[in-house]
XYZ file of N, CA and C in Angstrom:
462
model
N 4.842 1.614 17.689
C 4.774 0.468 17.486
C 3.866 0.271 16.127
N 4.460 -0.473 15.008
C 3.879 -0.317 13.797
C 2.155 -1.101 13.638
N 1.652 -0.239 13.100
C 0.242 -0.737 12.681
C 0.018 -1.461 11.339
N -0.263 -2.271 11.320
C -0.834 -3.403 10.374
C -1.820 -3.356 9.645
N -2.569 -2.362 8.495
C -4.127 -2.504 7.931
C -3.901 -3.671 6.662
N -4.827 -4.511 6.758
C -5.080 -4.984 5.388
C -6.467 -4.774 4.586
N -6.491 -4.221 3.360
C -7.725 -4.154 2.948
C -8.168 -5.087 2.085
N -9.099 -5.590 1.560
C -9.734 -6.234 0.815
C -10.987 -5.542 -0.059
N -10.625 -5.544 -1.207
C -11.090 -4.154 -2.051
C -12.353 -5.113 -2.989
N -12.942 -4.244 -3.525
C -14.145 -5.040 -4.367
C -12.961 -5.291 -5.555
N -13.752 -6.220 -6.627
C -13.287 -6.607 -7.882
C -12.516 -5.483 -8.549
N -11.440 -5.682 -8.956
C -10.644 -4.373 -9.924
C -10.683 -3.048 -9.134
N -10.720 -2.795 -8.187
C -10.882 -1.524 -7.353
C -9.676 -1.171 -6.618
N -8.423 -2.283 -6.783
C -7.572 -1.745 -6.246
C -6.649 -0.660 -6.179
N -7.089 0.248 -7.911
C -6.210 1.168 -7.863
C -6.888 2.156 -7.128
N -7.970 2.112 -7.165
C -9.227 3.075 -7.038
C -8.813 3.181 -5.144
N -8.572 1.983 -4.517
C -8.293 1.862 -3.038
C -7.151 2.884 -2.656
N -6.067 2.332 -3.824
C -4.288 3.019 -3.403
C -4.486 4.542 -3.570
N -5.246 4.696 -4.604
C -5.294 6.394 -5.303
C -5.964 6.997 -3.512
N -7.325 6.589 -3.167
C -7.877 7.163 -2.566
C -7.179 7.413 -0.903
N -6.248 6.028 -0.767
C -5.608 6.020 0.622
C -4.373 6.753 0.646
N -3.893 6.723 -0.684
C -2.494 7.596 -0.667
C -2.970 9.439 -0.923
N -3.935 9.901 -1.468
C -4.647 11.026 -1.349
C -4.623 11.741 0.351
N -5.111 10.913 1.062
C -5.320 10.798 2.827
C -4.206 10.954 3.379
N -3.476 10.324 3.147
C -1.831 10.152 3.698
C -1.399 11.647 3.083
N -1.003 11.981 2.115
C -0.761 13.297 1.713
C -1.427 14.432 2.319
N -2.433 14.164 2.545
C -3.448 15.314 3.501
C -2.940 15.122 4.584
N -2.411 13.998 5.332
C -1.835 13.697 6.638
C -0.512 14.455 6.535
N 0.272 14.750 5.417
C 1.528 14.924 5.795
C 2.527 13.938 5.767
N 2.139 12.532 5.296
C 3.063 11.475 5.605
C 3.682 11.245 4.338
N 4.893 10.459 4.544
C 5.834 10.209 3.744
C 5.243 8.662 3.459
N 5.178 8.056 1.701
C 4.486 6.686 1.629
C 5.374 6.427 0.469
N 6.293 5.065 0.975
C 6.900 4.066 0.109
C 5.409 3.440 -0.081
N 5.666 2.979 -1.764
C 4.673 1.796 -2.430
C 5.637 0.726 -2.786
N 6.052 -0.186 -2.504
C 6.738 -1.239 -3.050
C 6.014 -2.500 -3.814
N 6.824 -2.453 -5.049
C 6.244 -3.667 -6.114
C 7.263 -4.803 -6.028
N 6.240 -5.980 -6.059
C 7.501 -7.106 -6.629
C 7.445 -7.056 -8.183
N 6.611 -6.697 -9.101
C 6.732 -6.706 -10.380
C 6.948 -5.180 -10.909
N 7.743 -4.740 -12.033
C 8.221 -3.579 -12.124
C 7.277 -3.029 -13.124
N 6.622 -4.229 -13.855
C 5.453 -3.871 -14.890
C 4.210 -2.869 -14.139
N 3.945 -3.681 -12.696
C 3.058 -2.950 -11.972
C 3.293 -1.436 -11.380
N 4.738 -1.656 -11.540
C 5.192 -0.415 -10.388
C 4.870 1.093 -11.444
N 5.666 0.463 -12.575
C 5.083 1.395 -14.001
C 3.926 1.845 -14.064
N 2.975 1.036 -14.112
C 1.268 1.455 -14.266
C 1.008 2.543 -13.180
N 1.205 2.231 -11.861
C 0.792 3.002 -10.721
C 1.575 4.330 -10.998
N 2.823 4.371 -11.558
C 3.430 5.581 -11.744
C 2.526 6.223 -12.818
N 2.353 6.050 -13.624
C 1.351 6.347 -14.985
C 0.157 6.733 -14.391
N -0.309 5.871 -13.727
C -1.472 5.991 -13.189
C -1.873 7.326 -11.952
N -1.154 7.899 -11.152
C -0.840 8.551 -10.267
C -0.720 10.037 -11.097
N -0.180 10.222 -12.142
C -0.099 11.390 -12.982
C -1.130 11.533 -13.978
N -2.156 10.443 -14.167
C -3.086 11.176 -15.136
C -4.806 10.657 -14.688
N -4.899 9.858 -13.074
C -6.159 9.509 -13.092
C -7.189 10.271 -12.751
N -6.468 11.788 -12.507
C -7.498 12.909 -12.811
C -7.477 13.698 -13.336
N -8.343 14.256 -14.279
C -7.567 15.705 -15.527
C -7.192 16.638 -14.487
N -7.890 17.087 -13.620
C -7.721 18.232 -13.191
C -6.702 18.348 -11.864
N -5.840 16.868 -11.324
C -4.791 16.922 -10.653
C -3.937 15.637 -10.354
N -2.960 15.321 -9.595
C -2.358 13.900 -9.721
C -1.353 14.139 -8.344
N -0.773 13.046 -8.013
C -0.303 12.825 -7.023
C 0.933 13.040 -7.491
N 2.177 13.661 -6.824
C 3.510 14.185 -7.103
C 4.169 12.901 -6.243
N 4.892 12.229 -7.483
C 6.022 11.042 -6.545
C 7.236 10.850 -7.324
N 7.646 10.150 -6.852
C 9.023 9.824 -7.568
C 8.708 8.035 -7.989
N 9.864 7.777 -8.760
C 9.390 6.366 -9.506
C 11.020 6.010 -9.759
N 10.970 4.654 -8.800
C 12.412 3.692 -8.733
C 13.502 4.667 -8.758
N 14.277 5.042 -9.454
C 15.431 5.530 -9.275
C 15.940 7.328 -9.498
N 14.278 7.860 -9.584
C 14.479 9.131 -9.598
C 15.711 9.643 -8.607
N 16.116 10.743 -9.230
C 17.024 11.684 -8.126
C 16.165 12.376 -7.223
N 16.470 12.420 -6.088
C 15.862 13.243 -4.975
C 16.351 14.448 -4.604
N 15.518 15.346 -4.522
C 16.099 16.789 -4.443
C 15.731 17.226 -2.938
N 16.645 16.988 -1.869
C 16.167 17.282 -0.475
C 15.649 18.452 -0.275
N 15.656 19.496 -0.960
C 14.998 20.886 -0.454
C 13.616 20.681 -0.954
N 13.033 19.732 -1.980
C 11.835 19.292 -1.975
C 10.744 18.666 -1.421
N 10.004 18.249 -0.447
C 9.889 17.443 0.053
C 8.797 16.673 -1.276
N 8.568 15.063 -1.481
C 8.036 14.698 -2.391
C 7.430 13.712 -1.539
N 6.104 13.453 -1.259
C 5.645 12.600 -0.250
C 5.363 11.180 -0.636
N 5.753 10.769 -1.872
C 5.410 9.237 -2.638
C 6.230 8.935 -3.496
N 6.405 7.640 -3.012
C 7.699 7.084 -3.786
C 7.602 5.530 -4.080
N 7.656 5.375 -5.173
C 7.248 4.091 -5.846
C 8.565 2.950 -6.308
N 8.668 2.244 -5.632
C 9.900 1.554 -6.212
C 9.710 -0.623 -5.873
N 10.561 -0.837 -6.806
C 10.771 -2.798 -6.440
C 11.891 -2.915 -5.629
N 12.610 -1.760 -4.948
C 13.586 -2.383 -4.043
C 13.422 -1.733 -2.743
N 13.516 -2.461 -1.819
C 13.496 -1.889 -0.375
C 14.610 -1.191 0.029
N 14.195 -0.248 0.187
C 15.056 1.149 0.558
C 14.143 2.357 1.225
N 14.490 2.418 2.031
C 13.597 3.746 2.680
C 14.424 4.719 3.016
N 15.464 5.380 1.836
C 16.180 6.309 1.886
C 15.174 7.506 1.971
N 13.898 7.472 1.540
C 12.825 8.432 1.562
C 12.117 8.672 2.734
N 12.763 8.089 3.901
C 11.744 8.510 5.134
C 10.821 8.180 5.199
N 10.231 7.170 4.191
C 8.671 7.083 4.759
C 8.293 6.461 5.858
N 6.988 6.933 6.455
C 6.453 6.351 7.561
C 5.253 5.492 7.197
N 4.681 5.961 5.812
C 3.670 4.768 5.427
C 4.580 3.643 4.317
N 3.874 2.253 4.686
C 4.534 1.470 3.730
C 3.377 0.595 2.802
N 3.214 1.040 1.814
C 1.907 0.088 0.883
C 2.912 -0.891 0.093
N 1.645 -2.305 0.444
C 1.986 -3.246 -0.363
C 0.769 -3.843 -1.425
N 0.967 -3.807 -2.555
C -0.140 -4.161 -3.387
C -0.339 -5.381 -4.312
N 1.200 -5.704 -4.492
C 1.015 -6.766 -5.854
C 2.172 -8.217 -5.202
N 2.221 -8.091 -3.824
C 3.130 -9.370 -3.417
C 4.271 -9.404 -2.757
N 4.819 -7.748 -3.076
C 6.169 -7.965 -2.177
C 5.967 -7.876 -0.970
N 6.753 -8.931 -0.600
C 6.924 -8.920 0.971
C 8.443 -8.394 1.833
N 8.347 -7.448 2.731
C 9.636 -6.794 3.198
C 10.193 -7.519 4.546
N 11.463 -7.079 4.190
C 12.171 -7.733 5.160
C 12.176 -7.403 6.604
N 11.603 -6.324 6.496
C 11.514 -5.539 8.214
C 10.516 -4.209 7.598
N 9.738 -4.214 8.705
C 8.490 -3.417 8.763
C 8.750 -2.231 10.001
N 9.311 -2.804 11.042
C 9.150 -2.230 12.485
C 9.787 -0.657 12.351
N 10.350 -0.321 10.721
C 10.732 1.105 10.938
C 9.364 1.602 10.957
N 8.330 1.258 9.863
C 7.222 2.366 9.560
C 5.891 2.187 10.673
N 5.597 3.465 10.901
C 4.377 3.604 11.275
C 3.302 3.084 11.150
N 2.987 2.604 10.077
C 1.574 1.863 9.318
C 2.251 0.990 8.108
N 1.868 -0.010 8.432
C 2.098 -0.760 6.685
C 0.680 -1.215 6.017
N 0.417 -0.877 4.926
C -1.179 -0.851 4.460
C -0.921 -1.986 3.068
N -1.531 -3.171 3.315
C -1.882 -4.042 2.313
C -3.154 -4.405 1.993
N -2.884 -4.074 0.168
C -4.217 -3.836 -0.603
C -4.424 -5.197 -1.206
N -5.407 -5.771 -0.975
C -5.460 -7.106 -1.929
C -6.881 -7.195 -2.515
N -7.154 -7.561 -3.854
C -7.822 -7.364 -5.032
C -8.790 -9.015 -4.391
N -10.023 -8.762 -3.978
C -10.972 -9.810 -3.627
C -10.685 -11.250 -4.640
N -10.494 -10.704 -5.951
C -10.531 -11.745 -6.580
C -9.192 -12.691 -7.276
N -8.070 -11.714 -6.346
C -6.929 -12.367 -6.872
C -6.422 -13.215 -5.633
N -6.775 -14.676 -5.679
C -6.821 -15.514 -5.029
C -4.857 -16.029 -4.135
N -4.555 -15.589 -5.381
C -2.827 -15.847 -5.421
C -2.147 -15.228 -4.556
N -2.919 -13.556 -4.403
C -2.151 -12.737 -4.059
C -2.777 -12.735 -2.065
N -3.806 -13.269 -2.449
C -4.588 -13.569 -1.416
C -3.871 -14.398 -0.255
N -3.463 -15.626 -0.840
C -3.204 -16.701 0.065
C -1.477 -16.255 0.590
N -0.534 -15.690 -0.414
C 0.682 -15.341 -0.143
C 0.657 -13.769 1.087
N -0.173 -13.215 1.025
C -0.237 -12.566 1.864
C -0.840 -12.899 3.390
N -1.933 -13.937 3.258
C -2.469 -14.665 4.141
C -1.128 -15.381 4.808
N -0.177 -15.707 4.083
C 0.627 -16.757 4.693
C 1.867 -15.620 5.525
N 2.190 -14.388 4.793
C 2.439 -13.415 5.407
C 2.111 -12.812 6.842
N 0.724 -12.810 6.934
C -0.090 -12.499 8.593
C 0.128 -13.465 9.066
N 0.136 -14.376 9.016
C 0.482 -15.423 9.670
C 1.856 -15.810 10.274
N 2.783 -15.548 9.669
C 3.918 -15.146 10.086
C 4.655 -13.679 10.919
N 3.905 -13.081 10.799
C 4.226 -11.968 11.173
C 3.196 -11.859 12.366
N 2.060 -12.098 12.742
C 0.962 -11.437 13.725
C 1.382 -11.665 15.013
N 2.203 -12.535 15.645
C 2.642 -13.020 17.113
C 3.608 -11.498 16.875
N 4.030 -10.712 16.509
C 5.213 -9.916 16.572
C 4.535 -8.330 16.190
N 3.428 -8.425 16.196
C 2.160 -7.454 16.029
C 1.298 -7.112 16.948
N 0.593 -6.077 17.663
C -0.410 -6.335 18.494
C -1.354 -5.323 17.647
N -1.379 -4.417 16.567
C -2.246 -3.660 16.058
C -2.180 -3.909 14.639
N -3.265 -4.883 14.607
C -3.444 -5.250 12.816
C -5.167 -5.514 13.085
N -5.332 -4.887 11.780
C -6.547 -4.400 11.501
C -7.224 -4.874 9.872
N -8.108 -5.321 9.686
C -8.829 -5.539 8.668
C -9.927 -5.129 8.395
N -9.711 -4.440 6.803
C -11.156 -3.841 6.402
C -11.490 -4.508 5.085
N -12.910 -4.796 4.949
C -13.403 -5.691 3.678
C -14.511 -4.652 3.219
N -14.226 -4.682 1.902
C -15.278 -3.529 1.075
C -16.397 -4.091 0.646
N -17.463 -3.969 1.469
C -19.052 -5.107 1.383
C -19.765 -4.405 -0.046
N -20.587 -5.326 -0.419
C -21.661 -4.879 -0.911
C -22.032 -3.786 -1.329
N -22.742 -3.431 -0.276
C -23.384 -1.951 -0.029
C -22.190 -0.429 -0.445
N -20.813 -1.387 -0.943
C -20.031 0.038 -1.051
C -19.144 0.818 0.259
N -19.537 0.335 1.359
C -18.757 0.652 2.314
C -17.574 -0.516 2.578
N -16.589 0.366 3.886
C -15.527 -0.465 4.689
C -16.169 -1.149 5.555
N -16.058 -2.143 6.407
C -16.081 -3.032 7.478
C -14.958 -3.599 7.891
N -14.959 -3.421 9.107
C -14.073 -4.476 10.169
C -14.157 -5.775 10.239
N -13.402 -6.722 9.240
C -13.514 -7.731 9.573
C -12.510 -8.374 9.179
N -11.862 -9.684 9.753
C -10.481 -10.768 9.878
C -10.875 -11.244 9.011
N -10.478 -11.162 7.631
C -10.829 -12.070 6.386
C -9.442 -12.783 6.104
N -8.622 -12.893 7.086
C -7.331 -13.786 7.106
C -7.460 -15.162 7.867
N -8.466 -15.202 8.595
C -8.741 -16.488 9.301
C -8.464 -17.561 8.653
């Protein structure tokens, strides 16, 4: 059954949170699909994954990059809902609402605490889907710099 995890980040920490979670998914041998509503946001994260650390990067494909079946590239960025990458993790960060999520092991939704429009959009989405999923978790970034479980969608 699909687990849904909502993260409410500290102000301006969405990208840092996304990178941290992608690093963990990479270490756990997961394939991740990051879906974007906005192509500019997709391009921004594409660039960030190559440059966020001068000593490393997160290998990924972007939009319509061709995929070589003999090489496993574990992170895929797109504005189109198509899981040809066989991702088991789905990340949503800028308002994309997928038509189907049951084929994913986990759906991770990251929301910047200052983005009230995005918060409302995902709150509406949560209320639409909550009766169909039992395993929904909420993490809120606290003032002490730690994540705590707290349902902020009420």
